[in-house]
PDB file of C-alpha atoms and ligand atoms in Angstrom:
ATOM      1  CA  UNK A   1      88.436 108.636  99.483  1.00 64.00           C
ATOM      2  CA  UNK A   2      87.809 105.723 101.643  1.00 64.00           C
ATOM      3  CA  UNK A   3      88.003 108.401 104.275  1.00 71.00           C
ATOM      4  CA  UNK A   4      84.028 108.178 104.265  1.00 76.00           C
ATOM      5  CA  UNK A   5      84.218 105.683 106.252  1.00 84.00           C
ATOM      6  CA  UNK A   6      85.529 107.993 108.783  1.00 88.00           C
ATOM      7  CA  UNK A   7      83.745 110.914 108.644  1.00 89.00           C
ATOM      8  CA  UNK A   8      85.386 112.017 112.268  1.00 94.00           C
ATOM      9  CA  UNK A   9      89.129 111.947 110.020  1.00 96.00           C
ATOM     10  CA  UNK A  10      87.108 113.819 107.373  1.00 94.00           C
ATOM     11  CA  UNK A  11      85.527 116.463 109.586  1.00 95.00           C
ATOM     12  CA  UNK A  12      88.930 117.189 111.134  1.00 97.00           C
ATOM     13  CA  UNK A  13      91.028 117.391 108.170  1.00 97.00           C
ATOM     14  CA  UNK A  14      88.931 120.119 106.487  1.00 96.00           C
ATOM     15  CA  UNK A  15      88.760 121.742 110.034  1.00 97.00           C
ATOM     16  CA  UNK A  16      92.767 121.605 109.574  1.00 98.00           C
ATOM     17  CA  UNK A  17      92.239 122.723 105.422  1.00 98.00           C
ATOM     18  CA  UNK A  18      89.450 125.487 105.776  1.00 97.00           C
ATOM     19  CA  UNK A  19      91.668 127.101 108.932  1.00 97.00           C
ATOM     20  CA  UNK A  20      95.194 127.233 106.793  1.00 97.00           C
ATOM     21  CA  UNK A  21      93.014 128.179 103.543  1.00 97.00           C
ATOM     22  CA  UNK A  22      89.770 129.731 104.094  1.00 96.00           C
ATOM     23  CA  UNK A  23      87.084 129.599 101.574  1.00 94.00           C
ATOM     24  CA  UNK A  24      87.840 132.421  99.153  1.00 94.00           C
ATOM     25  CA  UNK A  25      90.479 130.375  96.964  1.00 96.00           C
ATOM     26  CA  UNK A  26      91.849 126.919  96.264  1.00 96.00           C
ATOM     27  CA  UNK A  27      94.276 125.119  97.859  1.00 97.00           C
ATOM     28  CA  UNK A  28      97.782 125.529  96.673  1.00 97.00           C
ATOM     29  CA  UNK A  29     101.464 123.905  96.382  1.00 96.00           C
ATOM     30  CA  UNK A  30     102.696 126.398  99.000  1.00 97.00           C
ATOM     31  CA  UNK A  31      99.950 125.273 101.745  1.00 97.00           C
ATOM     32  CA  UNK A  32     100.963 121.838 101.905  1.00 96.00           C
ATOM     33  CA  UNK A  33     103.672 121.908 105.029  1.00 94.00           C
ATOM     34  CA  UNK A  34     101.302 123.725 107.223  1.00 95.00           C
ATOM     35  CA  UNK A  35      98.907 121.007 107.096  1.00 96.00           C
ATOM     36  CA  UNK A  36     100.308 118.007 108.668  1.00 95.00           C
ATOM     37  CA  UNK A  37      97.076 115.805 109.464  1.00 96.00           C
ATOM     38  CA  UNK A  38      96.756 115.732 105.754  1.00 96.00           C
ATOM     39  CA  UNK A  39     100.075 113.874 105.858  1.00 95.00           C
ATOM     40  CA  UNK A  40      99.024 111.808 108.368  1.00 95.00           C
ATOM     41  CA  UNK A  41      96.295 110.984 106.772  1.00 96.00           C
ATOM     42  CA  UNK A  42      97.900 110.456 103.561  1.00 96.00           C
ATOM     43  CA  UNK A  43     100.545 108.205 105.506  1.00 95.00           C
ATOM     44  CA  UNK A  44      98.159 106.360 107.054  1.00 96.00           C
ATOM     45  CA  UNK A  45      96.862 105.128 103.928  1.00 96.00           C
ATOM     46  CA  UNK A  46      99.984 104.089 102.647  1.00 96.00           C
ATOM     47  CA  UNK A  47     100.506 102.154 105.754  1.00 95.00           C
ATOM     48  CA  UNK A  48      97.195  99.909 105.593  1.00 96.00           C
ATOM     49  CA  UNK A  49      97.636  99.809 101.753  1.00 96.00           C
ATOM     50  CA  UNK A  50     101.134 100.258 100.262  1.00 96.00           C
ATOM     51  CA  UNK A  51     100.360 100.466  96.562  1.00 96.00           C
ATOM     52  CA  UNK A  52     103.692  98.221  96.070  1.00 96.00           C
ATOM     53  CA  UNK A  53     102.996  95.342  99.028  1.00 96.00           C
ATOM     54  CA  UNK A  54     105.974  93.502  98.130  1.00 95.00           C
ATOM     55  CA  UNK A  55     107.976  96.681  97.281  1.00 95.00           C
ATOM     56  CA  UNK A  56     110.528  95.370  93.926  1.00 95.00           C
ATOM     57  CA  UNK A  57     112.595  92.569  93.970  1.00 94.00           C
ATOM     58  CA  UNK A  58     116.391  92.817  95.018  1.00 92.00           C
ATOM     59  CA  UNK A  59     118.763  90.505  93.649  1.00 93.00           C
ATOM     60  CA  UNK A  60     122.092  90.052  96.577  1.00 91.00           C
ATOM     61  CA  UNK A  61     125.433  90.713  94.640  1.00 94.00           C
ATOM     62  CA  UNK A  62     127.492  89.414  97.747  1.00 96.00           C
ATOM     63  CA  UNK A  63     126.646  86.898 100.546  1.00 95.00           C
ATOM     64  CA  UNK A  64     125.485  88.293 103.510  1.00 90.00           C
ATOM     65  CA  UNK A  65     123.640  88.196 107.377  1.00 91.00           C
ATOM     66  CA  UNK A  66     120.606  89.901 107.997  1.00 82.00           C
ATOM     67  CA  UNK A  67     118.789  89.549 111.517  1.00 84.00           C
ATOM     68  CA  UNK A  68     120.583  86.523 111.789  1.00 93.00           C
ATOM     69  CA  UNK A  69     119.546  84.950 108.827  1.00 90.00           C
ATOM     70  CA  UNK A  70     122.322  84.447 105.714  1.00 93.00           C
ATOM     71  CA  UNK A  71     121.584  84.929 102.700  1.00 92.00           C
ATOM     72  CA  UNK A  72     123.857  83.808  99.524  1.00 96.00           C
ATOM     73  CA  UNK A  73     125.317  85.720  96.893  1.00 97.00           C
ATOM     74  CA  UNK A  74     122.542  85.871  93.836  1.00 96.00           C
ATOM     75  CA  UNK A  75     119.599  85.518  96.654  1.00 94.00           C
ATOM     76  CA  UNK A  76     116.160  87.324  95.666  1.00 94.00           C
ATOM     77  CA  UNK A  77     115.737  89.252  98.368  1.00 90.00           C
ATOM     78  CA  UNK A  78     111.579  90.475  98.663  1.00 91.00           C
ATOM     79  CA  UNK A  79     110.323  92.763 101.344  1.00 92.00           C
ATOM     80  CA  UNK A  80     106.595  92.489 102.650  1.00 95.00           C
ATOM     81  CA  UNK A  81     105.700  96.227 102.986  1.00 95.00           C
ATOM     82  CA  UNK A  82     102.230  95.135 103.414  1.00 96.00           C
ATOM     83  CA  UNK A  83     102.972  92.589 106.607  1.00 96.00           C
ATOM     84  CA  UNK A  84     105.390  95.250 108.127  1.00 95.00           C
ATOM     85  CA  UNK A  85     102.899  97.887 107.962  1.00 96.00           C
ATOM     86  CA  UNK A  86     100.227  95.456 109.914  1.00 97.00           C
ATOM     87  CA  UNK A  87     102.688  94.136 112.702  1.00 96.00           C
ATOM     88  CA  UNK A  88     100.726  93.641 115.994  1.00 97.00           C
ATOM     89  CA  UNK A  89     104.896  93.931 117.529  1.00 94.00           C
ATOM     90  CA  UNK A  90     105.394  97.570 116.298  1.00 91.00           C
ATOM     91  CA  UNK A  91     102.168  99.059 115.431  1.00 94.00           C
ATOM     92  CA  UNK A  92      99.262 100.063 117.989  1.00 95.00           C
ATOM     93  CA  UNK A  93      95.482  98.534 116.891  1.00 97.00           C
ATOM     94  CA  UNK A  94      97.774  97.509 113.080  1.00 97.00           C
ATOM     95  CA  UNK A  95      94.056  97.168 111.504  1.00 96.00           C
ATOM     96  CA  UNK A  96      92.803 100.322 112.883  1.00 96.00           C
ATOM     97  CA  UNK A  97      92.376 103.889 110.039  1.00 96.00           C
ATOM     98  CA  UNK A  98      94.281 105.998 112.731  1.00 96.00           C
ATOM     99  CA  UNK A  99      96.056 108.813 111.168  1.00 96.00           C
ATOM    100  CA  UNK A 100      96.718 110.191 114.490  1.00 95.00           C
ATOM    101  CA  UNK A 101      99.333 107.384 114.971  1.00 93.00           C
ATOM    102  CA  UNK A 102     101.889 109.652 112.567  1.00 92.00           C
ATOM    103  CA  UNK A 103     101.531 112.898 114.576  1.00 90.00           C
ATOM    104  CA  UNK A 104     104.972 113.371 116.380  1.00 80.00           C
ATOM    105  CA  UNK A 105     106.515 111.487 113.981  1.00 75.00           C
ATOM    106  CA  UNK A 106     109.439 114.048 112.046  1.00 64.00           C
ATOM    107  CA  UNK A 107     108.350 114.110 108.404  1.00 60.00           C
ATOM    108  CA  UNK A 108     110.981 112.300 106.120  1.00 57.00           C
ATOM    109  CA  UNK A 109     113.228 111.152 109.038  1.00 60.00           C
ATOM    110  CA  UNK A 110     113.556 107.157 109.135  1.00 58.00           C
ATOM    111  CA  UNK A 111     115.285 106.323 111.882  1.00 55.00           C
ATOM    112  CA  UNK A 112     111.657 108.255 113.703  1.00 54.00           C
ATOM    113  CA  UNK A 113     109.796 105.761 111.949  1.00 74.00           C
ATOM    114  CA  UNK A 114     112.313 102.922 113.012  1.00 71.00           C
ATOM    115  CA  UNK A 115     112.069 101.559 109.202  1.00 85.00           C
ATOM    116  CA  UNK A 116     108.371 100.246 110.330  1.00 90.00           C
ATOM    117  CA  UNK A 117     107.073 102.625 107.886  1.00 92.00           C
ATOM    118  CA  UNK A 118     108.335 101.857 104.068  1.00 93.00           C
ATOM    119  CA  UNK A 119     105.408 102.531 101.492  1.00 94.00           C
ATOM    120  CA  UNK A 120     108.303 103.746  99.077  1.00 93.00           C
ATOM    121  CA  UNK A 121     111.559 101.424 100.714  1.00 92.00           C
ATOM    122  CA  UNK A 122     114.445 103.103 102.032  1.00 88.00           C
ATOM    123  CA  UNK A 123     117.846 103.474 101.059  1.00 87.00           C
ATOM    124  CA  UNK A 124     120.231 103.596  98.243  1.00 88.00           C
ATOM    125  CA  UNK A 125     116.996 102.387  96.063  1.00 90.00           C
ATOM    126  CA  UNK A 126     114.158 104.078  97.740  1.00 92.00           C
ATOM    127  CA  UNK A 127     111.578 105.430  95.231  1.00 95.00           C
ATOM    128  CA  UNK A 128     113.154 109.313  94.384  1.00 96.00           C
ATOM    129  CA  UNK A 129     109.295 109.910  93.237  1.00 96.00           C
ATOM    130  CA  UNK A 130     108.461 110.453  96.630  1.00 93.00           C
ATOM    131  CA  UNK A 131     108.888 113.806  97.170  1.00 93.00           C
ATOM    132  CA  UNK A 132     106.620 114.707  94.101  1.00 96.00           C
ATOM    133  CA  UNK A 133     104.099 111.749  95.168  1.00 96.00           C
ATOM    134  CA  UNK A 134     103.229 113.624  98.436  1.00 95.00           C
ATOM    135  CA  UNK A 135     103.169 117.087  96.961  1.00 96.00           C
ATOM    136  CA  UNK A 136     100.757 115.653  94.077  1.00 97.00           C
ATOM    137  CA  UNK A 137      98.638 113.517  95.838  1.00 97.00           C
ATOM    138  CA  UNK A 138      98.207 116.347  99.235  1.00 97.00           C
ATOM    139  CA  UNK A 139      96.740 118.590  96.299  1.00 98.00           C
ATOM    140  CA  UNK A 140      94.342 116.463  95.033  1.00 97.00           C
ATOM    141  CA  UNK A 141      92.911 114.691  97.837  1.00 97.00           C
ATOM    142  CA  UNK A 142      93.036 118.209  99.700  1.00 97.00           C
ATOM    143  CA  UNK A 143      90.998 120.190  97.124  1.00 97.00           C
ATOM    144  CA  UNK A 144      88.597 116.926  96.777  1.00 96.00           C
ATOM    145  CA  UNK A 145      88.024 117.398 100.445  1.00 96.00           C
ATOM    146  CA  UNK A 146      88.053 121.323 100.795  1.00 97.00           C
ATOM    147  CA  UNK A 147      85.765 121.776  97.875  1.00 96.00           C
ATOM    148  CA  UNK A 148      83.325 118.761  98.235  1.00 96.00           C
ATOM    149  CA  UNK A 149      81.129 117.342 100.933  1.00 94.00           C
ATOM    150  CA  UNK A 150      81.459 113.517 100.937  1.00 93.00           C
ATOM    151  CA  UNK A 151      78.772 110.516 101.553  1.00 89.00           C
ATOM    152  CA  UNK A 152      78.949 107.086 101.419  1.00 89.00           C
ATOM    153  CA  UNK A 153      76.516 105.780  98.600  1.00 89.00           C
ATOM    154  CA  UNK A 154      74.243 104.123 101.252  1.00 86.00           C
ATOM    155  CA  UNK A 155      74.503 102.935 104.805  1.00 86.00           C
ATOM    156  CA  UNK A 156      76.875 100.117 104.271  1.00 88.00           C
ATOM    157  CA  UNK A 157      80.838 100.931 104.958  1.00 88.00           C
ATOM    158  CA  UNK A 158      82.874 101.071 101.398  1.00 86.00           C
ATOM    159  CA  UNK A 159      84.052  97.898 100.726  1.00 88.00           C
ATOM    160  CA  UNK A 160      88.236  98.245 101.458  1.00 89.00           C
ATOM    161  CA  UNK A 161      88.699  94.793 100.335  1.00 90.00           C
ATOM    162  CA  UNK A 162      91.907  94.407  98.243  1.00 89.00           C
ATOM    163  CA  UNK A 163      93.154  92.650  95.564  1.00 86.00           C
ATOM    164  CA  UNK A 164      96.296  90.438  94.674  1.00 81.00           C
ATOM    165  CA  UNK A 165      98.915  92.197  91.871  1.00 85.00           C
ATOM    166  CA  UNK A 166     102.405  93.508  92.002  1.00 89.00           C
ATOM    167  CA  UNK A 167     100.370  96.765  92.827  1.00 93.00           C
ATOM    168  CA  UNK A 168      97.975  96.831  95.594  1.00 93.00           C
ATOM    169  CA  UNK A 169      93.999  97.132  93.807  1.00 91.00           C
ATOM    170  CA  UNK A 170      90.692  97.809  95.442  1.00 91.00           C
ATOM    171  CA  UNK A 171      88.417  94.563  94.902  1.00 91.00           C
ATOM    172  CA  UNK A 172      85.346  96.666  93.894  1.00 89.00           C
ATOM    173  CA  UNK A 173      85.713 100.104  92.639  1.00 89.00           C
ATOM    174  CA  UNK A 174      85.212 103.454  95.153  1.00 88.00           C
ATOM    175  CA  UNK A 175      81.125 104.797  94.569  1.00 90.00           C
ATOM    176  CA  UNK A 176      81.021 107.658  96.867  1.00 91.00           C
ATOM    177  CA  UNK A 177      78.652 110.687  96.455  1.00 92.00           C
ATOM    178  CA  UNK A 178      79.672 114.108  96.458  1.00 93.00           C
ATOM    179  CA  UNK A 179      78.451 117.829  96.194  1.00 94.00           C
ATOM    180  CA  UNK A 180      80.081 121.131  95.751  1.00 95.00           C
ATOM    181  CA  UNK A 181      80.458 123.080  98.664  1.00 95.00           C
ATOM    182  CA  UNK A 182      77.907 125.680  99.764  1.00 93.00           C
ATOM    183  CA  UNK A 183      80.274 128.210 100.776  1.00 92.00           C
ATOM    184  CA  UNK A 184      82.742 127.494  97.963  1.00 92.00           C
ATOM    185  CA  UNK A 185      80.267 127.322  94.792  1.00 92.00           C
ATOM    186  CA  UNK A 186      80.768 130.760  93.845  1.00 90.00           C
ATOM    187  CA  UNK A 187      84.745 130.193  93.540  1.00 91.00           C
ATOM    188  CA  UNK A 188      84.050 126.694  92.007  1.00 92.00           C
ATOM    189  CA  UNK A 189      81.577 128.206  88.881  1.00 92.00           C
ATOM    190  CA  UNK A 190      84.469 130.529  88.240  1.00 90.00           C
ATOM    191  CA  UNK A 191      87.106 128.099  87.198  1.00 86.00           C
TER     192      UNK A 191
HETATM  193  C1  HEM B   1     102.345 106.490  95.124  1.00 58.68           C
HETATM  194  C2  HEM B   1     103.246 106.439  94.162  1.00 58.68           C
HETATM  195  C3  HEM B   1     104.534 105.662  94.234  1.00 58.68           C
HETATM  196  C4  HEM B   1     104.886 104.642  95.081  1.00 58.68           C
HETATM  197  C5  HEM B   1     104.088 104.005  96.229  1.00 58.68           C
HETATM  198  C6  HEM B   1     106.218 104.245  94.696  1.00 58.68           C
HETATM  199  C7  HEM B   1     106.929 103.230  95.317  1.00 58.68           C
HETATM  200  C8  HEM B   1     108.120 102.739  94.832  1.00 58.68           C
HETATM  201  C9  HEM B   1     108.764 101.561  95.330  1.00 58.68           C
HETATM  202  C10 HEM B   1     108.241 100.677  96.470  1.00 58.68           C
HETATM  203  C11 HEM B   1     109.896 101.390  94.623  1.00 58.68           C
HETATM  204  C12 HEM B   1     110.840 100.221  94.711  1.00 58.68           C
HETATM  205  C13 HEM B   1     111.947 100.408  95.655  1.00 58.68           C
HETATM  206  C14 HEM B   1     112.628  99.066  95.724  1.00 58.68           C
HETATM  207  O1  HEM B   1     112.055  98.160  96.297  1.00 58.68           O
HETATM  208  O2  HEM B   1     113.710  98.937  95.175  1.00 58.68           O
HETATM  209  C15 HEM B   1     109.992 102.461  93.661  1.00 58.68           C
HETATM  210  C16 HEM B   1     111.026 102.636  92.777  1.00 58.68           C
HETATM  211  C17 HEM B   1     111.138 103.681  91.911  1.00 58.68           C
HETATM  212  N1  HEM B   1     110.241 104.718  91.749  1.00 58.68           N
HETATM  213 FE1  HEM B   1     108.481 104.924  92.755  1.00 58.68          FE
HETATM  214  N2  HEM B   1     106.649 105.027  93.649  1.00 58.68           N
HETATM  215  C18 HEM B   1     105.658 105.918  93.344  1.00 58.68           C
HETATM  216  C19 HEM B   1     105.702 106.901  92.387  1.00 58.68           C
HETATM  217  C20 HEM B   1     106.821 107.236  91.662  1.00 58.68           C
HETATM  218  C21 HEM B   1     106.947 108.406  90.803  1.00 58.68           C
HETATM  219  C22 HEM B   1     105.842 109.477  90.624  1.00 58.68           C
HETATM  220  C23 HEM B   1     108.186 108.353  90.237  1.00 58.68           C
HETATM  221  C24 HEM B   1     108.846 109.294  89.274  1.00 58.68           C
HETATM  222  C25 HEM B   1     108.493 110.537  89.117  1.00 58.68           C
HETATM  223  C26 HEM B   1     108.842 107.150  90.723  1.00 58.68           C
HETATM  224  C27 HEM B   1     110.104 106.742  90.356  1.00 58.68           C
HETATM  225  C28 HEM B   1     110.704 105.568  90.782  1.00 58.68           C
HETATM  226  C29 HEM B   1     111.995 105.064  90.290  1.00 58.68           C
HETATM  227  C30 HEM B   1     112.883 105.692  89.216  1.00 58.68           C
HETATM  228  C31 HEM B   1     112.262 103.886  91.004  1.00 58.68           C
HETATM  229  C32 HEM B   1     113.490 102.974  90.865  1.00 58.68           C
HETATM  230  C33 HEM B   1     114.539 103.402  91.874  1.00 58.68           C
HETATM  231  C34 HEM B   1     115.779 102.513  91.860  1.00 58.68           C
HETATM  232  O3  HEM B   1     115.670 101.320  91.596  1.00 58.68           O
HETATM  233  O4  HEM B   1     116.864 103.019  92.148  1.00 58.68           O
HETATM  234  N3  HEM B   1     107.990 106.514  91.597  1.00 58.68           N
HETATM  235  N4  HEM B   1     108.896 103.270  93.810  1.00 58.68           N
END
């Protein structure tokens, strides 16, 4: 929800959420693949802050050459999601909340993100949760946005400072204020 600091991204992913689902019911499973700037935006996160920065260590088994650098058997091979993800070389504005960035790009084909993009590694031992990661998290950070109007606590930007761990941390915890709906409070007291 640090999409309060963007309430343009905000405003035009419920656009995208009350046009696919209207305001008479809730979000559902089935509505997720027609709304791909909710992807984006949900990519977009994972690019500035991969919740594994360093993914999981890989230990080599044989000796080998990668990008011109060798590595010996029984290396520990680490890869810097975090540093990819921010690299002025392949990324446009790297620092820049631009979910618009990922439109275009063909959902779950790698070779269209040219590996630049690897919140969950690829390969032989990419994360198989992935699938049911996007499918989960679309739902609840859709409905959070359909159902509720968002506001920053005060005037200052939420703090998107992070912390050091094998999993990526906020430094202060997320205070955002938010209200039911007008047009959806009827549906909402029926639950
Ligand atoms: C946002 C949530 C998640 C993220 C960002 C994530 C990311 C990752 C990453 C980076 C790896 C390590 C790949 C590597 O470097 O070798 C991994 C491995 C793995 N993840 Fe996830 N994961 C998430 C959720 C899940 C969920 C929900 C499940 C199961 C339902 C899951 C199951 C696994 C398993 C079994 C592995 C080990 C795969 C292997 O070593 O072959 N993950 N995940």
């Amino acid at each position: 929800m640090g999409n309060v600091n963007h309430p343009q991204v905000l405003e035009k992913l419920r656009k995208e959420i009350d046009c696919h689902v209207g305001h008479g019911r809730l979000l559902r499973e089935s509505d997720i693949p027609k709304l791909p700037y909710l992807r984006c935006v949900i990519n977009e996160t994972l690019r500035l802050y991969p919740i594994a920065p360093l993914l999981l260590p890989h230990l080599s088994s044989e000796g080998c050459t990668v990008g011109g650098y060798h590595s010996p058997r029984g290396t520990t091979l680490m890869v810097n999601a975090w540093a990819t993800h921010r690299d002025p070389k392949v990324w446009d504005e790297p620092t820049r909340f631009k979910p618009e960035r990922f439109e275009g790009m063909i959902d779950g084909d790698r070779e269209g993100f040219n590996f630049k993009f690897i919140p969950f590694r690829v390969g032989r031992r990419a994360c198989p949760g992935e699938g049911m990661v996007f499918r989960t998290v679309s739902l609840a950070v859709g409905m959070l946005i359909h159902c509720f109007d968002w506001e920053r606590v005060g005037r200052e930007l939420v703090d998107m400072g992070q912390g050091f761990g094998i999993t990526l941390s906020k430094n202060r915890p997320l205070e955002a204020v938010c209200y039911p709906r007008r047009t959806l409070i009827d549906l909402l007291t029926r639950l």
